Short mmCIF file of C-alpha atoms and ligand atoms in Angstrom, two decimals:
data_model
loop_
_atom_site.label_atom_id
_atom_site.label_comp_id
_atom_site.label_asym_id
_atom_site.label_seq_id
_atom_site.Cartn_x
_atom_site.Cartn_y
_atom_site.Cartn_z
CA UNK A 16 0.00 0.00 0.00
CA UNK A 17 1.13 3.57 -0.72
CA UNK A 18 2.31 5.58 2.26
CA UNK A 19 -0.64 7.91 3.08
CA UNK A 20 -0.01 11.67 3.07
CA UNK A 21 0.70 13.22 6.48
CA UNK A 22 -1.75 16.10 6.73
CA UNK A 23 -1.40 18.76 9.43
CA UNK A 24 -4.44 17.22 11.14
CA UNK A 25 -2.70 13.85 11.25
CA UNK A 26 0.56 15.32 12.51
CA UNK A 27 -1.30 17.18 15.25
CA UNK A 28 -3.12 13.99 16.22
CA UNK A 29 0.17 12.08 16.42
CA UNK A 30 1.63 14.77 18.67
CA UNK A 31 -1.47 14.65 20.94
CA UNK A 32 -1.49 10.84 21.20
CA UNK A 33 2.21 10.67 22.02
CA UNK A 34 1.85 13.37 24.67
CA UNK A 35 -1.20 11.63 26.19
CA UNK A 36 0.21 8.09 26.34
CA UNK A 37 2.36 8.56 29.50
CA UNK A 38 -0.78 9.60 31.43
CA UNK A 39 -2.41 6.23 30.71
CA UNK A 40 0.80 4.32 31.46
CA UNK A 41 1.14 6.16 34.79
CA UNK A 42 -2.50 5.51 35.75
CA UNK A 43 -2.11 1.85 34.89
CA UNK A 44 1.22 1.33 36.62
CA UNK A 45 0.86 3.49 39.72
CA UNK A 46 -2.88 3.65 40.32
CA UNK A 47 -4.24 0.51 38.68
CA UNK A 48 -5.63 -0.76 42.00
CA UNK A 49 -7.43 2.45 42.98
CA UNK A 50 -11.17 1.74 43.18
CA UNK A 51 -13.65 3.84 41.24
CA UNK A 52 -16.98 2.34 42.25
CA UNK A 53 -16.96 -1.42 41.86
CA UNK A 54 -14.02 -1.52 39.45
CA UNK A 55 -10.49 -0.22 39.72
CA UNK A 56 -8.59 2.08 37.36
CA UNK A 57 -6.66 -0.87 35.86
CA UNK A 58 -9.93 -2.56 34.92
CA UNK A 59 -11.44 0.62 33.46
CA UNK A 60 -8.40 1.12 31.23
CA UNK A 61 -7.58 -2.55 30.76
CA UNK A 62 -10.56 -4.04 28.96
CA UNK A 63 -12.72 -4.79 32.04
CA UNK A 64 -10.68 -7.85 33.03
CA UNK A 65 -12.38 -9.89 35.78
CA UNK A 66 -15.32 -7.50 36.08
CA UNK A 67 -18.27 -9.74 36.87
CA UNK A 68 -21.04 -7.98 35.00
CA UNK A 69 -22.21 -10.50 32.40
CA UNK A 70 -24.55 -13.42 33.01
CA UNK A 71 -24.84 -16.59 30.96
CA UNK A 72 -25.78 -20.16 31.77
CA UNK A 73 -24.71 -21.63 28.43
CA UNK A 74 -21.06 -22.06 29.44
CA UNK A 75 -18.64 -21.10 32.20
CA UNK A 76 -14.88 -20.63 31.95
CA UNK A 77 -12.83 -21.52 35.00
CA UNK A 78 -9.29 -20.06 34.82
CA UNK A 79 -7.73 -23.35 35.93
CA UNK A 80 -10.09 -25.97 34.58
CA UNK A 81 -11.19 -24.37 31.31
CA UNK A 82 -14.59 -24.37 29.69
CA UNK A 83 -17.71 -26.23 30.79
CA UNK A 84 -20.68 -26.30 28.45
CA UNK A 85 -23.86 -26.37 30.51
CA UNK A 86 -21.87 -27.74 33.44
CA UNK A 87 -20.03 -30.42 31.45
CA UNK A 88 -16.31 -30.48 30.62
CA UNK A 89 -15.31 -31.08 26.99
CA UNK A 90 -14.72 -34.86 27.44
CA UNK A 91 -18.01 -35.16 29.37
CA UNK A 92 -19.84 -33.29 26.61
CA UNK A 93 -18.42 -35.48 23.86
CA UNK A 94 -19.20 -38.62 25.87
CA UNK A 95 -22.78 -37.64 26.73
CA UNK A 96 -24.17 -36.56 23.36
CA UNK A 97 -25.63 -38.98 20.78
CA UNK A 98 -22.97 -40.00 18.23
CA UNK A 99 -23.29 -39.94 14.48
CA UNK A 100 -23.44 -43.62 13.38
CA UNK A 101 -19.96 -44.87 12.49
CA UNK A 102 -18.31 -41.77 13.95
CA UNK A 103 -16.39 -41.04 17.15
CA UNK A 104 -18.00 -37.61 17.51
CA UNK A 105 -21.50 -36.39 18.35
CA UNK A 106 -24.03 -34.68 16.14
CA UNK A 107 -23.51 -30.90 16.21
CA UNK A 108 -27.30 -30.73 16.07
CA UNK A 109 -27.55 -32.56 19.42
CA UNK A 110 -25.03 -30.13 20.86
CA UNK A 111 -27.23 -27.21 19.75
CA UNK A 112 -30.15 -28.81 21.62
CA UNK A 113 -27.90 -29.24 24.65
CA UNK A 114 -26.61 -25.64 24.60
CA UNK A 115 -30.12 -24.26 24.27
CA UNK A 116 -31.80 -26.43 26.92
CA UNK A 117 -29.05 -27.71 29.22
CA UNK A 118 -30.43 -31.22 28.65
CA UNK A 119 -28.69 -34.00 26.76
CA UNK A 120 -31.05 -34.93 23.91
CA UNK A 121 -32.06 -38.46 23.03
CA UNK A 122 -31.15 -39.73 19.58
CA UNK A 123 -34.74 -39.11 18.44
CA UNK A 124 -34.64 -35.50 19.68
CA UNK A 125 -31.27 -35.04 17.96
CA UNK A 126 -32.54 -36.41 14.67
CA UNK A 127 -35.46 -34.01 14.84
CA UNK A 128 -32.96 -31.14 14.96
CA UNK A 129 -31.06 -32.71 12.05
CA UNK A 130 -34.30 -32.64 10.02
CA UNK A 131 -35.08 -29.11 11.15
CA UNK A 132 -31.61 -27.86 10.09
CA UNK A 133 -32.05 -29.49 6.69
CA UNK A 134 -35.37 -27.75 6.18
CA UNK A 135 -33.79 -24.38 7.05
CA UNK A 136 -30.48 -24.73 5.22
CA UNK A 137 -31.49 -23.12 1.91
CA UNK A 138 -29.41 -19.96 1.41
CA UNK A 139 -31.12 -17.29 -0.72
CA UNK A 140 -29.45 -16.83 -4.12
CA UNK A 141 -28.90 -13.09 -3.53
CA UNK A 142 -26.46 -13.96 -0.74
CA UNK A 143 -24.27 -15.85 -3.21
CA UNK A 144 -24.67 -12.99 -5.69
CA UNK A 145 -23.37 -10.55 -3.07
CA UNK A 146 -20.38 -12.82 -2.41
CA UNK A 147 -19.68 -13.12 -6.11
CA UNK A 148 -19.69 -9.34 -6.48
CA UNK A 149 -16.82 -9.01 -3.99
CA UNK A 150 -13.21 -9.09 -5.20
CA UNK A 151 -12.01 -12.70 -4.92
CA UNK A 152 -9.04 -11.72 -2.76
CA UNK A 153 -11.35 -10.30 -0.07
CA UNK A 154 -10.63 -11.99 3.26
CA UNK A 155 -13.04 -14.93 3.77
CA UNK A 156 -14.08 -13.53 7.17
CA UNK A 157 -15.22 -10.34 5.44
CA UNK A 158 -17.17 -12.52 3.03
CA UNK A 159 -18.77 -14.54 5.83
CA UNK A 160 -19.75 -11.48 7.81
CA UNK A 161 -21.11 -9.78 4.67
CA UNK A 162 -23.16 -12.87 3.74
CA UNK A 163 -24.70 -12.96 7.22
CA UNK A 164 -25.51 -9.26 7.12
CA UNK A 165 -26.90 -9.50 3.58
CA UNK A 166 -29.34 -12.14 4.81
CA UNK A 167 -30.81 -9.75 7.39
CA UNK A 168 -33.87 -9.18 5.20
CA UNK A 169 -34.88 -12.75 6.14
CA UNK A 170 -35.09 -11.86 9.84
CA UNK A 171 -38.27 -13.10 11.48
CA UNK A 172 -37.40 -11.11 14.59
CA UNK A 173 -37.18 -7.80 12.68
CA UNK A 174 -40.42 -8.61 10.88
CA UNK A 175 -42.35 -9.54 14.03
CA UNK A 176 -40.92 -6.54 15.90
CA UNK A 177 -42.11 -4.18 13.17
CA UNK A 178 -45.57 -5.72 13.42
CA UNK A 179 -45.61 -5.22 17.19
CA UNK A 180 -44.60 -8.02 19.52
CA UNK A 181 -44.73 -8.50 23.31
CA UNK A 182 -41.40 -8.54 25.13
CA UNK A 183 -42.03 -12.05 26.46
CA UNK A 184 -42.31 -13.29 22.87
CA UNK A 185 -38.97 -11.87 21.69
CA UNK A 186 -37.12 -15.13 22.26
CA UNK A 187 -39.31 -17.00 19.77
CA UNK A 188 -38.32 -15.24 16.51
CA UNK A 189 -34.78 -14.83 17.92
CA UNK A 190 -34.66 -18.61 18.21
CA UNK A 191 -36.04 -18.95 14.67
CA UNK A 192 -33.43 -16.58 13.20
CA UNK A 193 -30.65 -18.21 15.20
CA UNK A 194 -31.57 -21.70 14.04
CA UNK A 195 -31.88 -20.53 10.42
CA UNK A 196 -28.41 -19.02 10.69
CA UNK A 197 -26.78 -22.06 12.28
CA UNK A 198 -28.31 -24.28 9.59
CA UNK A 199 -27.13 -22.02 6.73
CA UNK A 200 -23.63 -21.09 7.89
CA UNK A 201 -21.92 -24.34 6.80
CA UNK A 202 -23.41 -23.92 3.30
CA UNK A 203 -22.16 -20.32 3.09
CA UNK A 204 -18.72 -21.18 4.49
CA UNK A 205 -18.22 -24.07 2.07
CA UNK A 206 -19.42 -21.86 -0.81
CA UNK A 207 -16.85 -19.18 0.07
CA UNK A 208 -14.12 -21.80 0.33
CA UNK A 209 -14.82 -23.43 -3.01
CA UNK A 210 -15.41 -20.11 -4.77
CA UNK A 211 -12.14 -18.65 -3.51
CA UNK A 212 -9.80 -21.61 -3.53
CA UNK A 213 -11.25 -24.48 -5.57
CA UNK A 214 -11.82 -22.95 -8.96
CA UNK A 215 -15.38 -21.97 -8.04
CA UNK A 216 -16.52 -25.57 -8.47
CA UNK A 217 -19.32 -25.98 -5.96
CA UNK A 218 -20.49 -29.24 -4.38
CA UNK A 219 -24.22 -29.43 -3.70
CA UNK A 220 -25.27 -30.32 -0.12
CA UNK A 221 -26.18 -33.95 0.55
CA UNK A 222 -29.57 -33.99 2.32
CA UNK A 223 -28.77 -37.39 3.87
CA UNK A 224 -25.93 -36.04 6.00
CA UNK A 225 -25.73 -34.33 9.40
CA UNK A 226 -24.21 -30.84 9.75
CA UNK A 227 -20.58 -32.02 10.22
CA UNK A 228 -20.83 -34.68 7.51
CA UNK A 229 -22.45 -32.32 5.07
CA UNK A 230 -19.87 -29.63 5.71
CA UNK A 231 -17.01 -32.07 4.97
CA UNK A 232 -18.89 -33.18 1.84
CA UNK A 233 -19.46 -29.61 0.56
CA UNK A 234 -15.81 -28.73 1.27
CA UNK A 235 -14.80 -31.77 -0.79
CA UNK A 236 -12.68 -33.32 1.99
CA UNK A 237 -12.89 -37.06 2.72
CA UNK A 238 -13.39 -38.78 6.09
CA UNK A 239 -12.48 -38.40 8.87
CA UNK A 240 -12.81 -34.68 8.08
CA UNK A 241 -16.50 -35.00 9.00
CA UNK A 242 -15.35 -35.77 12.55
CA UNK A 243 -12.87 -32.89 12.43
CA UNK A 244 -15.76 -30.59 11.52
CA UNK A 245 -17.98 -31.92 14.33
CA UNK A 246 -15.17 -31.62 16.87
CA UNK A 247 -14.12 -28.21 15.61
CA UNK A 248 -17.62 -26.67 15.64
CA UNK A 249 -18.37 -27.96 19.13
CA UNK A 250 -14.99 -26.95 20.60
CA UNK A 251 -15.20 -23.41 19.22
CA UNK A 252 -18.86 -22.83 20.08
CA UNK A 253 -18.74 -20.97 23.35
CA UNK A 254 -16.29 -19.62 25.93
CA UNK A 255 -18.66 -17.85 28.29
CA UNK A 256 -19.78 -14.40 27.22
CA UNK A 257 -16.93 -11.96 27.87
CA UNK A 258 -14.79 -12.79 24.81
CA UNK A 259 -14.97 -10.32 21.93
CA UNK A 260 -17.18 -12.31 19.53
CA UNK A 261 -19.66 -13.41 22.22
CA UNK A 262 -19.76 -10.05 23.92
CA UNK A 263 -20.18 -8.16 20.65
CA UNK A 264 -23.04 -10.40 19.56
CA UNK A 265 -24.71 -9.97 22.96
CA UNK A 266 -24.12 -6.20 22.99
CA UNK A 267 -25.55 -5.59 19.52
CA UNK A 268 -28.54 -7.86 20.23
CA UNK A 269 -29.19 -5.92 23.43
CA UNK A 270 -30.35 -3.02 21.22
CA UNK A 271 -32.94 -5.51 19.85
CA UNK A 272 -30.95 -5.79 16.66
CA UNK A 273 -31.76 -9.20 15.18
CA UNK A 274 -29.50 -12.24 15.02
CA UNK A 275 -28.15 -11.33 11.56
CA UNK A 276 -26.99 -7.86 12.62
CA UNK A 277 -25.67 -9.16 15.91
CA UNK A 278 -23.79 -12.20 14.68
CA UNK A 279 -22.29 -10.34 11.73
CA UNK A 280 -20.87 -7.85 14.26
CA UNK A 281 -19.59 -10.71 16.42
CA UNK A 282 -17.80 -12.19 13.41
CA UNK A 283 -16.03 -8.90 12.80
CA UNK A 284 -14.62 -9.15 16.32
CA UNK A 285 -13.64 -12.76 15.79
CA UNK A 286 -11.65 -11.59 12.75
CA UNK A 287 -9.15 -9.76 14.99
CA UNK A 288 -5.65 -11.25 15.36
CA UNK A 289 -5.86 -11.24 19.16
CA UNK A 290 -9.04 -13.33 18.94
CA UNK A 291 -10.10 -15.85 16.25
CA UNK A 292 -7.63 -14.80 13.59
CA UNK A 293 -4.87 -16.18 15.83
CA UNK A 294 -5.44 -19.65 14.32
CA UNK A 295 -4.41 -18.29 10.91
CA UNK A 296 -1.46 -16.47 12.50
CA UNK A 297 -0.28 -19.66 14.21
CA UNK A 298 -0.14 -21.53 10.93
CA UNK A 299 1.62 -18.64 9.26
CA UNK A 300 4.18 -18.57 12.12
CA UNK A 301 4.70 -22.34 12.02
CA UNK A 302 5.09 -22.30 8.23
CA UNK A 303 7.61 -19.48 8.58
CA UNK A 304 9.71 -21.62 10.93
CA UNK A 305 9.48 -24.64 8.60
CA UNK A 306 10.56 -22.47 5.67
CA UNK A 307 13.53 -20.98 7.51
CA UNK A 308 14.56 -24.51 8.53
CA UNK A 309 14.27 -25.76 4.92
CA UNK A 310 11.55 -28.22 5.96
CA UNK A 311 13.66 -29.74 8.79
CA UNK A 312 12.27 -29.72 12.33
CA UNK A 313 14.10 -27.19 14.53
CA UNK A 314 15.84 -28.25 17.72
CA UNK A 315 14.41 -26.86 20.97
CA UNK A 316 17.30 -24.33 21.05
CA UNK A 317 16.54 -23.16 17.51
CA UNK A 318 12.86 -22.90 18.36
CA UNK A 319 13.66 -20.85 21.43
CA UNK A 320 15.51 -18.40 19.19
CA UNK A 321 12.55 -18.13 16.77
CA UNK A 322 10.23 -17.38 19.71
CA UNK A 323 12.55 -14.72 21.11
CA UNK A 324 12.89 -13.15 17.64
CA UNK A 325 9.10 -12.82 17.48
CA UNK A 326 8.87 -11.33 20.96
CA UNK A 327 11.83 -9.00 20.44
CA UNK A 328 10.26 -7.66 17.26
CA UNK A 329 7.29 -6.56 19.38
CA UNK A 330 4.88 -9.25 18.18
CA UNK A 331 2.86 -11.69 20.24
CA UNK A 332 3.39 -15.44 20.02
CA UNK A 333 0.10 -16.46 18.40
CA UNK A 334 -1.86 -19.27 20.03
CA UNK A 335 -0.41 -18.57 23.48
CA UNK A 336 -1.88 -16.60 26.37
CA UNK A 337 -5.46 -15.96 27.39
CA UNK A 338 -7.45 -13.26 29.12
CA UNK A 339 -9.07 -15.71 31.57
CA UNK A 340 -7.37 -19.11 31.35
CA UNK A 341 -4.30 -19.73 33.49
CA UNK A 342 -3.38 -23.20 32.21
CA UNK A 343 -3.34 -25.18 28.96
CA UNK A 344 -6.67 -24.71 27.20
CA UNK A 345 -8.61 -28.02 27.30
CA UNK A 346 -9.70 -27.22 23.72
CA UNK A 347 -5.99 -27.42 22.82
CA UNK A 348 -5.70 -30.74 24.65
CA UNK A 349 -8.75 -32.16 22.94
CA UNK A 350 -7.32 -31.37 19.51
CA UNK A 351 -3.89 -32.67 20.55
CA UNK A 352 -5.51 -35.99 21.44
CA UNK A 353 -7.12 -36.08 18.00
CA UNK A 354 -3.70 -35.48 16.40
CA UNK A 355 -2.11 -38.17 18.54
CA UNK A 356 -4.70 -40.62 17.26
CA UNK A 357 -4.85 -39.66 13.57
CA UNK A 358 -1.61 -37.88 12.68
CA UNK A 359 1.04 -38.69 15.31
CA UNK A 360 3.97 -38.56 12.85
CA UNK A 361 2.94 -35.43 10.95
CA UNK A 362 5.97 -33.09 11.07
CA UNK A 363 3.83 -30.01 11.70
CA UNK A 364 2.17 -31.72 14.67
CA UNK A 365 5.62 -32.55 16.00
CA UNK A 366 6.62 -28.93 15.60
CA UNK A 367 3.49 -27.72 17.42
CA UNK A 368 4.32 -30.15 20.24
CA UNK A 369 7.87 -28.82 20.34
CA UNK A 370 6.49 -25.27 20.60
CA UNK A 371 4.39 -26.48 23.55
CA UNK A 372 7.63 -27.72 25.18
CA UNK A 373 9.53 -24.48 24.63
CA UNK A 374 7.12 -21.52 24.39
CA UNK A 375 5.80 -21.51 27.99
CA UNK A 376 9.39 -21.25 29.28
CA UNK A 377 10.22 -18.44 26.85
CA UNK A 378 7.00 -16.54 27.59
CA UNK A 379 7.58 -16.91 31.33
CA UNK A 380 11.13 -15.57 30.95
CA UNK A 381 9.77 -12.73 28.80
CA UNK A 382 7.69 -11.90 31.85
CA UNK A 383 4.68 -10.13 30.35
CA UNK A 384 1.84 -12.57 29.76
CA UNK A 385 -0.16 -13.78 32.75
CA UNK A 386 -0.69 -17.12 31.01
CA UNK A 387 2.21 -18.72 29.10
CA UNK A 388 0.11 -21.74 28.04
CA UNK A 389 -1.47 -22.49 24.65
CA UNK A 390 -5.05 -21.60 23.76
CA UNK A 391 -7.42 -23.24 21.27
CA UNK A 392 -5.75 -21.63 18.27
CA UNK A 393 -2.30 -23.14 18.84
CA UNK A 394 -3.34 -26.56 17.57
CA UNK A 395 -6.37 -26.18 15.32
CA UNK A 396 -4.67 -25.18 12.07
CA UNK A 397 -2.40 -28.22 12.03
CA UNK A 398 -5.37 -30.56 11.77
CA UNK A 399 -6.91 -28.52 8.98
CA UNK A 400 -3.61 -28.39 7.10
CA UNK A 401 -3.15 -32.14 7.40
CA UNK A 402 -6.52 -32.78 5.78
CA UNK A 403 -5.68 -30.55 2.85
CA UNK A 404 -7.21 -27.30 4.00
CA UNK A 405 -3.97 -25.44 3.48
CA UNK A 406 -5.50 -22.01 2.82
CA UNK A 407 -5.06 -20.80 6.36
CA UNK A 408 -6.80 -17.46 5.97
CA UNK A 409 -9.96 -19.61 5.91
CA UNK A 410 -9.44 -21.02 9.42
CA UNK A 411 -11.24 -18.23 11.25
CA UNK A 412 -14.32 -18.91 9.11
CA UNK A 413 -14.42 -22.40 10.62
CA UNK A 414 -14.15 -20.83 14.07
CA UNK A 415 -17.03 -18.51 13.10
CA UNK A 416 -19.34 -21.36 12.07
CA UNK A 417 -18.70 -23.03 15.42
CA UNK A 418 -18.92 -19.80 17.43
CA UNK A 419 -22.43 -19.23 16.03
CA UNK A 420 -23.75 -22.09 18.18
CA UNK A 421 -22.76 -20.48 21.46
CA UNK A 422 -23.45 -16.84 20.77
CA UNK A 423 -26.80 -17.45 19.09
CA UNK A 424 -27.93 -19.71 21.94
CA UNK A 425 -26.93 -16.85 24.23
CA UNK A 426 -28.91 -14.14 22.47
CA UNK A 427 -31.96 -16.40 22.29
CA UNK A 428 -31.80 -16.69 26.08
CA UNK A 429 -31.02 -12.95 26.40
CA UNK A 430 -34.37 -12.18 24.79
CA UNK A 431 -36.09 -14.94 26.75
CA UNK A 432 -34.95 -13.36 30.01
CA UNK A 433 -35.47 -9.79 28.88
CA UNK A 434 -31.90 -8.63 29.44
CA UNK A 435 -31.49 -4.87 29.20
CA UNK A 436 -29.76 -2.82 26.54
CA UNK A 437 -26.07 -2.60 27.51
CA UNK A 438 -24.84 0.77 28.60
CA UNK A 439 -21.75 0.91 30.81
CA UNK A 440 -20.66 4.35 32.05
CA UNK A 441 -17.54 6.05 30.77
CA UNK A 442 -15.38 8.63 32.50
CA UNK A 443 -12.57 10.91 31.32
CA UNK A 444 -8.83 10.48 31.89
CA UNK A 445 -8.88 13.69 33.91
CA UNK A 446 -11.48 12.20 36.27
CA UNK A 447 -9.35 9.08 36.68
CA UNK A 448 -6.30 11.23 37.51
CA UNK A 449 -8.30 13.17 40.09
CA UNK A 450 -9.63 10.00 41.74
CA UNK A 451 -6.16 8.44 41.62
CA UNK A 452 -4.77 11.34 43.67
CA UNK A 453 -7.75 11.23 46.06
CA UNK A 454 -7.22 7.48 46.62
CA UNK A 455 -10.48 6.51 44.95
CA UNK A 456 -13.81 7.85 43.78
CA UNK A 457 -15.99 9.18 46.54
CA UNK A 458 -19.64 8.03 46.25
CA UNK A 459 -20.94 11.59 45.70
CA UNK A 460 -18.61 12.27 42.74
CA UNK A 461 -20.01 12.87 39.24
N1 CMX B 17 2.97 -13.30 23.24
C1 CMX B 17 3.57 -12.14 23.65
N2 CMX B 17 3.05 -11.31 24.57
C2 CMX B 17 1.88 -11.68 25.13
C3 CMX B 17 1.22 -12.87 24.79
C4 CMX B 17 1.81 -13.69 23.80
N3 CMX B 17 1.22 -14.82 23.38
N4 CMX B 17 0.08 -12.96 25.51
C5 CMX B 17 0.02 -11.85 26.27
N5 CMX B 17 1.12 -11.07 26.04
C6 CMX B 17 1.41 -9.76 26.59
C7 CMX B 17 0.25 -8.82 26.26
O1 CMX B 17 0.36 -8.31 24.95
C8 CMX B 17 0.39 -7.78 27.35
O2 CMX B 17 1.44 -6.92 26.97
P1 CMX B 17 1.33 -5.32 27.25
O3 CMX B 17 1.33 -5.19 28.74
O4 CMX B 17 2.54 -4.77 26.58
O5 CMX B 17 0.05 -4.87 26.63
C9 CMX B 17 0.87 -8.60 28.54
O6 CMX B 17 1.42 -9.82 28.01
C10 CMX B 17 -0.24 -8.98 29.52
O7 CMX B 17 -1.26 -9.65 28.80
P2 CMX B 17 -2.22 -10.70 29.55
O8 CMX B 17 -2.90 -9.98 30.65
O9 CMX B 17 -1.48 -11.95 29.88
O10 CMX B 17 -3.22 -11.07 28.38
P3 CMX B 17 -4.44 -10.22 27.81
O11 CMX B 17 -5.64 -10.59 28.55
O12 CMX B 17 -4.08 -8.77 27.72
O13 CMX B 17 -4.52 -10.76 26.31
C11 CMX B 17 -4.56 -12.40 24.60
C12 CMX B 17 -4.99 -12.06 26.03
C13 CMX B 17 -5.15 -13.74 24.19
C14 CMX B 17 -5.09 -11.31 23.65
C15 CMX B 17 -3.01 -12.45 24.54
O14 CMX B 17 -2.56 -13.50 25.37
C16 CMX B 17 -2.45 -12.60 23.14
O15 CMX B 17 -2.28 -11.60 22.45
N6 CMX B 17 -2.16 -13.87 22.71
C17 CMX B 17 -1.70 -14.13 21.35
C18 CMX B 17 -2.86 -14.06 20.38
C19 CMX B 17 -3.80 -15.25 20.57
O16 CMX B 17 -3.38 -16.40 20.61
N7 CMX B 17 -5.10 -14.96 20.60
C20 CMX B 17 -6.15 -16.02 20.63
C21 CMX B 17 -6.86 -16.14 21.97
C22 CMX B 17 -7.95 -17.19 21.91
C23 CMX B 17 -9.04 -16.74 20.99
O17 CMX B 17 -9.77 -15.80 21.35
O18 CMX B 17 -9.19 -17.27 19.90
#
């Protein structure tokens, strides 16, 4: 890209930002623990870490144990749900039932959802037309988010709201929109993939298959990729509601925006490199190492140097660290177990394992991150790459299809319980500086 012109406005802005920065650093470093109401200055500046002001019963994230979906750990969830015949993994459709209700469905209840998804999975042609009008090198996350937003005219919630609807009924069309979206997302994702990377040769859905099986089929990837899809969608579904994609979806829906508006916004947050895009970044980092090593696996010492080079150049090590977790992400472990079973000798898996041996030590010595352990994104790309999905800018789309399950279940319940429009209070830096010097905000303050 061409270097943009530095206007006097831009130069002035740069000067102002640089002069302001030390004030924020000082507040953070010296007064981070000063209370201003129920939060402290560090939390107000630092992304509301640990502020308990969101409620969800769909999942809970314990810093040590990791995620529980409706009270069940990942292995418990996989064990409890009805399995697709001939497969090691459950129906995603049964998981949707479980997330929504908190009850493990019977096989018959699961198959009813499978039928329901099939009936809803038709994507309007204009959505594909919109995708086709975009430049082919547009990022696939932009395409996914655009497709979801384009479909907003289908919203039953928006339609019923315009007609006049009682608050206690809001959950019903929100559930309808959410289920329509979950059923259509795999079709849209596979369409984007094949349009962008596979010569635009599309594979029609197979109405006999479940969501995971059909996704693998439409992507054109043989078994056991159907199981990869099932595992991947379930693992990425929900991580309580404070993460960027879940919180954004919840926030936008709190204005009574429908599921299409809300989820499209959530996807835009997922597309950030500190969030879902990290899975693409991990693969890019790993490939970079392989390239520099001429395809040979690095020794632990060589790997240590690559990690330090990344940190010393001011970048983060993708796939490591977490805002809440303080140990290895069980979603990482679950995928590692899959790799151990299906691709134990794959060089890239060996490299990812070597990173797991070395990176926590390096990150601890670096001394910044509160959690030197891997998150979900550190492992996921390797599996995709192994099965031939080598176009790693597509990985966050897979995350997005899975994330829909959690965030859409959440906004259905949000409307069911009549949660309020979100509106936290902001203050100015000057106020923070005043309260910092006074040792905290006095109750009567403005
Ligand atoms: N590499 C280098 N530095 C890291 C780091 C990493 N993997 N993880 C955290 N840090 C740094 C932070 O950038 C921060 O530095 P500053 O004080 O200079 O801002 C410091 O350590 C403290 O951060 P933290 O409190 O431990 O972590 P945060 O809650 O601020 O951030 C996260 C969490 C995930 C954004 C961060 O760990 C990170 O950037 N990781 C790499 C990107 C990544 O893997 N993201 C995916 C997360 C899972 C997902 O949502 O998909």
